[in-house]
Amino acid sequence: MIKIPYGISNFETLVNRGQYYIDRTMYLEQLEDFFSSYLFFVRPRRFGKSLFLSVLEYYYGLQYKDKFERLFGNYYIGKHPTPLANQYLILKFDFSQIDTSSFENTFKAFLSNVKNSALTFLGNYAQFFENEGIEKVEKASFPAEVVQHLSLATKLKAPNHKIYLLVDEYDHFANEILSFRFDDFQEMVSRNGFVRKFYEAIKVGTQSGIIDRLFITGVSPLTLDSLTSGFNISTNISLNRRFASMMGFKQEEVQDIIRGIEVPVEKEEEVLRLMKEWYDGYLFGKKASEHIYNSDMVLYFAAEYAMEKRYPKELLDPNIASDYSKIRRLFKIKGKEEEHLHYLDELLTKGQISAQLVRQFELEKRFDRDDFISLLYYTGIITIDQSLMDEVIF
């Protein structure tokens, strides 16, 4: 029986425990070949984004070179390594745990998070930096200063190496603030806002050549779009057909999992039908050809079945209950809750709703029907049914 990696977001932990991994490493090769090196990719919550960033970290991180064969030898990229394998200094930010109770607390938590990530970076590559930059990072008053210090330290102390910057849950804290304190959100991403300045410092790092590659993940494009010219270097590949299946599971992969947890042959069709009804349906892009299963839900079901040899009592993972409350808050954006609930009522009554799929949000100018419905799409509440010339039926 296969070992289900439910809740595991660290790639080395997954490999060390001999847990089941559906190979997505071929996408590393495709991402390297893509025309842009600064990439932005959104998916609904609990869709495998953190694990994918962990794969990127272990594959490109200079410090993991001696672990390459053990970690990747059984997967596509281990058999077809690229020239950039284990060539980078990895700088990773994770903004999933930020106190948003007030503007001041958000700023302090964001700054502390950036500092801790920077200190981890300096510690991981102590052979280059020794104690260089630690004191400056600790004394920094703004997140942008930290990025500036790291860029300069890398240029001076590790001139033969470049940074691969990873950002996980880039919009997690901002989405909560956006729902209740729109003025605070605007101040954070405005011309002098600390979030905007942070990303401007990253942009400068790319222009100087110190930050060579960049991969940002989150749930929606809202926050990044709001930064406008402060961070206009990234390419949004979220709706690119080439990467539609990069996260989540295809149907044949779900079938393999069903067999791997030893579902009796005579029950396979029944179990697949049930999982398809509850967990299938995501279509990431107007030109995408294949529906995708929610990976968290599939692994939750598989872990429960493998342990109990029966269906879970709750077919929806109870651990995502908190996510529903976060999604509920999105209805309050810009004080339009009644209007947004009307769209929800239309969707529930008719079973579908039409709108233009918004690729770029402009919150300062508008947040209309198309914006709200598109936001429901990005967060995974609705999906594409039909794609017309000017509109999409969700």
Short mmCIF file of C-alpha atoms in Angstrom, two decimals:
data_model
loop_
_atom_site.label_atom_id
_atom_site.label_comp_id
_atom_site.label_asym_id
_atom_site.label_seq_id
_atom_site.Cartn_x
_atom_site.Cartn_y
_atom_site.Cartn_z
CA MET A 1 0.00 0.00 0.00
CA ILE A 2 1.26 3.46 -0.86
CA LYS A 3 1.95 6.00 1.89
CA ILE A 4 -0.29 9.03 1.43
CA PRO A 5 1.51 12.37 1.99
CA TYR A 6 -1.55 14.17 3.34
CA GLY A 7 -0.54 17.52 4.86
CA ILE A 8 3.13 17.23 3.83
CA SER A 9 4.53 20.34 2.14
CA ASN A 10 8.27 19.61 2.51
CA PHE A 11 9.69 17.63 -0.38
CA GLU A 12 12.65 16.13 1.50
CA THR A 13 10.35 14.92 4.29
CA LEU A 14 8.08 13.30 1.71
CA VAL A 15 11.00 11.50 0.03
CA ASN A 16 12.63 10.42 3.31
CA ARG A 17 9.38 8.85 4.49
CA GLY A 18 8.89 7.00 1.21
CA GLN A 19 5.55 8.70 0.64
CA TYR A 20 3.68 8.75 -2.64
CA TYR A 21 4.51 11.63 -4.97
CA ILE A 22 2.90 12.26 -8.32
CA ASP A 23 5.82 13.48 -10.39
CA ARG A 24 5.58 17.15 -11.36
CA THR A 25 9.31 17.67 -11.83
CA MET A 26 9.02 17.79 -15.62
CA TYR A 27 7.55 21.26 -15.13
CA LEU A 28 10.89 22.50 -13.77
CA GLU A 29 12.34 21.95 -17.22
CA GLN A 30 9.39 23.72 -18.83
CA LEU A 31 9.61 26.67 -16.46
CA GLU A 32 13.31 27.06 -17.24
CA ASP A 33 12.54 27.06 -20.97
CA PHE A 34 9.76 29.64 -20.57
CA PHE A 35 10.54 33.07 -22.00
CA SER A 36 10.23 34.83 -18.62
CA SER A 37 12.30 34.15 -15.49
CA TYR A 38 9.98 36.08 -13.16
CA LEU A 39 6.83 34.02 -12.75
CA PHE A 40 3.55 34.45 -10.91
CA PHE A 41 1.18 31.52 -10.38
CA VAL A 42 -2.10 31.37 -8.44
CA ARG A 43 -4.26 28.44 -7.42
CA PRO A 44 -7.02 27.92 -4.81
CA ARG A 45 -6.00 27.21 -1.23
CA ARG A 46 -4.47 23.81 -0.40
CA PHE A 47 -3.71 22.91 -3.97
CA GLY A 48 -0.06 21.88 -3.61
CA LYS A 49 1.59 25.29 -4.02
CA SER A 50 3.82 25.02 -0.93
CA LEU A 51 5.01 21.55 -1.89
CA PHE A 52 5.86 22.73 -5.39
CA LEU A 53 7.91 25.60 -3.98
CA SER A 54 9.70 23.09 -1.77
CA VAL A 55 10.56 21.05 -4.88
CA LEU A 56 11.98 24.21 -6.48
CA GLU A 57 14.02 24.95 -3.35
CA TYR A 58 15.62 21.50 -3.15
CA TYR A 59 16.25 21.29 -6.88
CA TYR A 60 17.86 24.70 -7.32
CA GLY A 61 19.39 25.23 -3.87
CA LEU A 62 23.19 25.13 -3.90
CA GLN A 63 23.25 23.59 -0.41
CA TYR A 64 21.31 20.49 -1.52
CA LYS A 65 23.68 19.41 -4.30
CA ASP A 66 24.88 16.33 -2.41
CA LYS A 67 21.26 15.21 -1.94
CA PHE A 68 20.29 15.47 -5.60
CA GLU A 69 20.33 11.77 -6.46
CA ARG A 70 18.49 10.73 -3.29
CA LEU A 71 15.78 13.37 -3.70
CA PHE A 72 15.27 13.40 -7.47
CA GLY A 73 16.81 10.19 -8.79
CA ASN A 74 13.45 8.44 -9.16
CA TYR A 75 11.72 11.35 -10.89
CA TYR A 76 11.78 12.90 -14.34
CA ILE A 77 14.11 15.77 -13.50
CA GLY A 78 16.59 13.41 -11.84
CA LYS A 79 16.89 11.52 -15.10
CA HIS A 80 16.89 14.71 -17.18
CA PRO A 81 18.67 17.33 -15.05
CA THR A 82 18.92 20.88 -16.35
CA PRO A 83 22.09 23.00 -16.31
CA LEU A 84 20.67 25.15 -13.49
CA ALA A 85 20.24 22.30 -10.97
CA ASN A 86 21.67 23.28 -7.54
CA GLN A 87 23.14 26.52 -8.92
CA TYR A 88 21.27 29.11 -6.84
CA LEU A 89 21.14 30.75 -3.46
CA ILE A 90 17.51 30.29 -2.40
CA LEU A 91 15.75 33.20 -0.70
CA LYS A 92 12.28 32.13 0.43
CA PHE A 93 9.45 34.16 1.94
CA ASP A 94 6.23 32.67 3.33
CA PHE A 95 3.50 35.16 4.26
CA SER A 96 0.87 32.69 5.48
CA GLN A 97 1.28 33.57 9.17
CA ILE A 98 0.82 37.34 9.47
CA ASP A 99 -1.09 39.11 12.26
CA THR A 100 -3.67 41.32 10.49
CA SER A 101 -5.49 42.64 13.57
CA SER A 102 -4.30 46.21 12.85
CA PHE A 103 -2.14 48.11 10.37
CA GLU A 104 0.67 48.38 12.93
CA ASN A 105 0.59 44.67 13.78
CA THR A 106 0.55 43.75 10.10
CA PHE A 107 3.61 45.90 9.43
CA LYS A 108 5.50 44.47 12.43
CA ALA A 109 4.64 40.88 11.48
CA PHE A 110 5.57 41.44 7.83
CA LEU A 111 8.91 43.02 8.80
CA SER A 112 9.66 40.25 11.30
CA ASN A 113 8.81 37.60 8.72
CA VAL A 114 11.11 39.19 6.12
CA LYS A 115 13.94 39.50 8.66
CA ASN A 116 13.64 35.84 9.73
CA SER A 117 13.71 34.70 6.11
CA ALA A 118 16.76 36.87 5.48
CA LEU A 119 18.60 35.49 8.52
CA THR A 120 17.80 31.95 7.36
CA PHE A 121 19.25 32.85 3.95
CA LEU A 122 22.47 34.20 5.51
CA GLY A 123 22.73 31.12 7.73
CA ASN A 124 22.21 28.69 4.85
CA TYR A 125 25.05 30.31 2.93
CA ALA A 126 27.36 31.19 5.83
CA GLN A 127 30.34 30.01 3.77
CA PHE A 128 29.91 33.18 1.71
CA PHE A 129 28.58 35.68 4.21
CA GLU A 130 29.96 34.57 7.59
CA ASN A 131 28.45 37.31 9.81
CA GLU A 132 28.13 39.81 6.99
CA GLY A 133 24.73 41.51 6.93
CA ILE A 134 23.25 39.92 10.05
CA GLU A 135 23.42 43.09 12.13
CA LYS A 136 22.05 45.21 9.28
CA VAL A 137 19.13 42.83 8.81
CA GLU A 138 18.32 42.83 12.51
CA LYS A 139 18.38 46.65 12.68
CA ALA A 140 16.39 47.23 9.47
CA SER A 141 13.29 49.39 9.94
CA PHE A 142 11.53 48.44 6.71
CA PRO A 143 11.15 45.20 4.70
CA ALA A 144 12.62 46.84 1.58
CA GLU A 145 15.85 47.57 3.47
CA VAL A 146 16.27 43.86 4.18
CA VAL A 147 16.02 42.95 0.49
CA GLN A 148 18.47 45.74 -0.37
CA HIS A 149 20.97 44.46 2.22
CA LEU A 150 20.78 40.90 0.90
CA SER A 151 21.19 42.01 -2.71
CA LEU A 152 24.26 44.08 -1.86
CA ALA A 153 25.78 41.38 0.37
CA THR A 154 25.32 38.78 -2.37
CA LYS A 155 26.91 41.08 -4.96
CA LEU A 156 29.93 41.67 -2.73
CA LYS A 157 30.40 38.32 -0.98
CA ALA A 158 29.06 35.79 -3.51
CA PRO A 159 29.64 37.50 -6.88
CA ASN A 160 29.61 34.21 -8.77
CA HIS A 161 26.16 33.22 -7.54
CA LYS A 162 22.63 34.44 -8.15
CA ILE A 163 19.45 34.37 -6.06
CA TYR A 164 16.35 32.33 -6.87
CA LEU A 165 13.58 34.06 -4.92
CA LEU A 166 10.48 32.11 -3.85
CA VAL A 167 7.38 33.72 -2.34
CA ASP A 168 4.65 31.50 -0.87
CA GLU A 169 1.15 32.78 0.04
CA TYR A 170 2.12 36.26 -1.10
CA ASP A 171 -1.45 37.57 -0.67
CA HIS A 172 -2.64 35.60 2.37
CA PHE A 173 -2.54 38.51 4.80
CA ALA A 174 -3.57 41.12 2.24
CA ASN A 175 -6.81 39.34 1.31
CA GLU A 176 -7.97 39.47 4.93
CA ILE A 177 -7.25 43.20 5.18
CA LEU A 178 -8.84 43.86 1.81
CA SER A 179 -12.19 42.56 3.05
CA PHE A 180 -12.49 44.77 6.15
CA ARG A 181 -10.02 47.66 5.92
CA PHE A 182 -9.72 48.69 2.29
CA ASP A 183 -8.01 51.96 3.22
CA ASP A 184 -5.29 50.03 5.06
CA PHE A 185 -4.85 47.77 2.04
CA GLN A 186 -4.46 50.76 -0.25
CA GLU A 187 -1.92 52.34 2.09
CA MET A 188 0.16 49.15 2.12
CA VAL A 189 0.36 48.89 -1.66
CA SER A 190 0.33 52.62 -2.47
CA ARG A 191 3.36 54.52 -3.76
CA ASN A 192 4.98 54.68 -0.32
CA GLY A 193 3.38 51.56 1.16
CA PHE A 194 5.68 49.02 2.81
CA VAL A 195 4.40 46.12 0.65
CA ARG A 196 4.94 48.10 -2.53
CA LYS A 197 8.42 49.18 -1.44
CA PHE A 198 9.29 45.56 -0.61
CA TYR A 199 8.43 44.45 -4.15
CA GLU A 200 10.13 47.49 -5.65
CA ALA A 201 13.34 46.38 -3.88
CA ILE A 202 12.90 42.90 -5.41
CA LYS A 203 12.42 44.52 -8.82
CA VAL A 204 15.68 46.46 -8.37
CA GLY A 205 17.39 43.18 -7.42
CA THR A 206 16.30 41.64 -10.72
CA GLN A 207 17.47 44.68 -12.67
CA SER A 208 20.92 44.44 -11.07
CA GLY A 209 21.11 40.75 -11.99
CA ILE A 210 21.42 39.58 -8.38
CA ILE A 211 17.90 38.06 -8.33
CA ASP A 212 18.01 35.88 -11.42
CA ARG A 213 14.76 33.95 -11.10
CA LEU A 214 11.51 34.46 -9.22
CA PHE A 215 8.44 32.32 -8.50
CA ILE A 216 5.49 33.82 -6.57
CA THR A 217 2.37 31.90 -5.52
CA GLY A 218 -0.92 32.92 -3.97
CA VAL A 219 -4.67 32.58 -4.35
CA SER A 220 -5.55 35.53 -6.60
CA PRO A 221 -3.88 38.27 -8.66
CA LEU A 222 -5.59 41.01 -6.61
CA THR A 223 -2.64 42.14 -4.52
CA LEU A 224 0.00 41.91 -7.23
CA ASP A 225 -2.19 43.81 -9.68
CA SER A 226 -2.67 46.53 -7.08
CA LEU A 227 1.09 47.15 -6.98
CA THR A 228 0.86 48.33 -10.64
CA SER A 229 4.18 49.82 -11.80
CA GLY A 230 5.84 49.04 -8.47
CA PHE A 231 6.18 45.44 -9.62
CA ASN A 232 5.46 45.05 -13.32
CA ILE A 233 8.16 42.52 -14.19
CA SER A 234 6.38 39.24 -13.50
CA THR A 235 4.55 37.07 -16.02
CA ASN A 236 1.29 35.56 -14.80
CA ILE A 237 1.22 31.94 -16.01
CA SER A 238 -1.86 30.95 -13.98
CA LEU A 239 -4.13 30.62 -17.03
CA ASN A 240 -1.46 29.38 -19.42
CA ARG A 241 -2.60 26.08 -20.93
CA ARG A 242 0.96 24.74 -20.75
CA PHE A 243 0.82 24.84 -16.91
CA ALA A 244 -2.87 24.05 -16.36
CA SER A 245 -2.06 20.66 -14.77
CA MET A 246 1.06 21.69 -12.88
CA MET A 247 -0.80 21.37 -9.57
CA GLY A 248 -3.78 19.23 -8.66
CA PHE A 249 -4.44 15.68 -9.94
CA LYS A 250 -5.59 14.30 -13.27
CA GLN A 251 -8.23 11.56 -13.33
CA GLU A 252 -5.79 8.76 -14.21
CA GLU A 253 -3.61 9.85 -11.29
CA VAL A 254 -6.60 9.62 -8.95
CA GLN A 255 -7.26 6.12 -10.30
CA ASP A 256 -3.66 5.17 -9.48
CA ILE A 257 -4.14 6.45 -5.92
CA ILE A 258 -7.35 4.43 -5.54
CA ARG A 259 -5.49 1.28 -6.53
CA GLY A 260 -2.55 2.28 -4.33
CA ILE A 261 -4.73 2.37 -1.20
CA GLU A 262 -6.05 -1.07 -2.09
CA VAL A 263 -9.67 -0.29 -2.84
CA PRO A 264 -11.26 -3.61 -3.90
CA VAL A 265 -11.47 -3.92 -7.68
CA GLU A 266 -15.26 -4.22 -7.58
CA LYS A 267 -15.49 -0.88 -5.71
CA GLU A 268 -13.02 1.13 -7.79
CA GLU A 269 -15.65 2.52 -10.15
CA GLU A 270 -17.92 3.53 -7.25
CA VAL A 271 -15.09 5.25 -5.37
CA LEU A 272 -13.88 7.10 -8.47
CA ARG A 273 -17.44 8.26 -9.21
CA LEU A 274 -17.78 9.59 -5.66
CA MET A 275 -14.41 11.37 -5.75
CA LYS A 276 -15.17 12.84 -9.14
CA GLU A 277 -18.48 14.24 -7.88
CA TRP A 278 -16.89 15.88 -4.83
CA TYR A 279 -13.34 16.80 -5.84
CA ASP A 280 -13.22 17.17 -9.63
CA GLY A 281 -14.16 20.09 -11.86
CA TYR A 282 -11.40 22.72 -11.76
CA LEU A 283 -10.56 24.10 -15.20
CA PHE A 284 -7.63 26.48 -15.12
CA GLY A 285 -7.93 28.63 -18.21
CA LYS A 286 -10.32 29.20 -21.10
CA LYS A 287 -8.18 26.97 -23.32
CA ALA A 288 -7.48 24.26 -20.75
CA SER A 289 -8.58 20.84 -21.96
CA GLU A 290 -8.60 18.77 -18.78
CA HIS A 291 -10.45 19.09 -15.48
CA ILE A 292 -8.33 18.84 -12.35
CA TYR A 293 -9.07 17.24 -8.97
CA ASN A 294 -8.39 19.12 -5.74
CA SER A 295 -5.19 17.45 -4.48
CA ASP A 296 -5.79 18.13 -0.76
CA MET A 297 -9.26 16.59 -0.89
CA VAL A 298 -8.07 13.52 -2.79
CA LEU A 299 -5.22 12.91 -0.33
CA TYR A 300 -7.56 13.48 2.63
CA PHE A 301 -10.00 10.89 1.28
CA ALA A 302 -7.18 8.45 0.46
CA ALA A 303 -5.55 8.80 3.90
CA GLU A 304 -8.87 8.21 5.67
CA TYR A 305 -9.76 5.24 3.48
CA ALA A 306 -6.31 3.66 3.82
CA MET A 307 -6.60 3.83 7.61
CA GLU A 308 -10.25 2.89 8.12
CA LYS A 309 -11.07 0.94 4.93
CA ARG A 310 -14.23 3.01 4.50
CA TYR A 311 -15.25 6.45 3.29
CA PRO A 312 -14.55 9.42 5.57
CA LYS A 313 -17.57 10.54 7.62
CA GLU A 314 -17.08 14.01 6.20
CA LEU A 315 -16.28 14.00 2.48
CA LEU A 316 -14.95 17.56 2.67
CA ASP A 317 -11.70 17.92 4.59
CA PRO A 318 -12.61 19.52 7.98
CA ASN A 319 -9.18 21.19 8.06
CA ILE A 320 -10.25 23.63 5.36
CA ALA A 321 -13.23 24.92 7.36
CA SER A 322 -11.27 28.06 8.23
CA ASP A 323 -10.73 28.72 4.53
CA TYR A 324 -14.47 29.09 3.99
CA SER A 325 -14.62 31.95 6.48
CA LYS A 326 -11.78 33.67 4.65
CA ILE A 327 -13.61 33.28 1.35
CA ARG A 328 -16.79 34.59 2.99
CA ARG A 329 -14.95 37.81 3.83
CA LEU A 330 -14.27 38.45 0.16
CA PHE A 331 -17.95 39.31 -0.23
CA LYS A 332 -17.32 42.45 1.81
CA ILE A 333 -14.70 43.93 -0.52
CA LYS A 334 -15.32 47.66 -1.07
CA GLY A 335 -18.53 47.47 0.97
CA LYS A 336 -20.48 45.70 -1.78
CA GLU A 337 -21.64 42.68 0.21
CA GLU A 338 -25.31 42.94 -0.78
CA GLU A 339 -24.42 43.24 -4.45
CA HIS A 340 -22.03 40.30 -4.26
CA LEU A 341 -24.57 38.11 -2.46
CA HIS A 342 -26.98 38.88 -5.29
CA TYR A 343 -24.49 37.34 -7.76
CA LEU A 344 -24.18 34.30 -5.51
CA ASP A 345 -27.96 33.96 -5.44
CA GLU A 346 -28.04 34.11 -9.24
CA LEU A 347 -25.40 31.40 -9.41
CA LEU A 348 -27.24 29.14 -6.97
CA THR A 349 -30.63 29.71 -8.61
CA LYS A 350 -29.57 29.26 -12.23
CA GLY A 351 -26.63 26.95 -11.68
CA GLN A 352 -24.37 29.19 -13.75
CA ILE A 353 -23.35 32.79 -14.21
CA SER A 354 -21.66 34.63 -17.07
CA ALA A 355 -18.93 37.25 -16.91
CA GLN A 356 -15.70 38.31 -18.52
CA LEU A 357 -12.71 36.56 -16.97
CA VAL A 358 -10.60 39.36 -15.51
CA ARG A 359 -6.87 38.85 -15.93
CA GLN A 360 -5.87 42.07 -14.20
CA PHE A 361 -7.71 43.77 -11.35
CA GLU A 362 -7.77 47.56 -10.92
CA LEU A 363 -9.14 48.04 -7.41
CA GLU A 364 -8.56 51.79 -7.32
CA LYS A 365 -10.76 52.26 -10.38
CA ARG A 366 -13.42 49.58 -9.95
CA PHE A 367 -14.55 46.31 -8.45
CA ASP A 368 -17.56 45.30 -10.52
CA ARG A 369 -19.48 42.16 -11.42
CA ASP A 370 -16.73 40.75 -13.65
CA ASP A 371 -14.12 41.35 -10.95
CA PHE A 372 -16.08 39.62 -8.20
CA ILE A 373 -17.07 36.61 -10.30
CA SER A 374 -13.48 36.27 -11.53
CA LEU A 375 -12.30 36.38 -7.91
CA LEU A 376 -14.66 33.48 -7.09
CA TYR A 377 -13.06 31.62 -9.98
CA TYR A 378 -9.49 32.20 -8.81
CA THR A 379 -10.35 31.10 -5.27
CA GLY A 380 -11.82 27.84 -6.59
CA ILE A 381 -15.48 28.44 -5.71
CA ILE A 382 -16.65 28.31 -9.33
CA THR A 383 -15.06 27.05 -12.52
CA ILE A 384 -15.38 27.41 -16.28
CA ASP A 385 -18.26 25.62 -17.99
CA GLN A 386 -18.14 27.23 -21.43
CA SER A 387 -15.86 29.79 -23.01
CA LEU A 388 -17.54 32.18 -25.44
CA MET A 389 -16.04 34.95 -27.55
CA ASP A 390 -16.33 37.76 -25.00
CA GLU A 391 -17.67 36.02 -21.92
CA VAL A 392 -17.23 32.88 -19.87
CA ILE A 393 -20.05 30.84 -18.40
CA PHE A 394 -19.03 29.76 -14.86
#
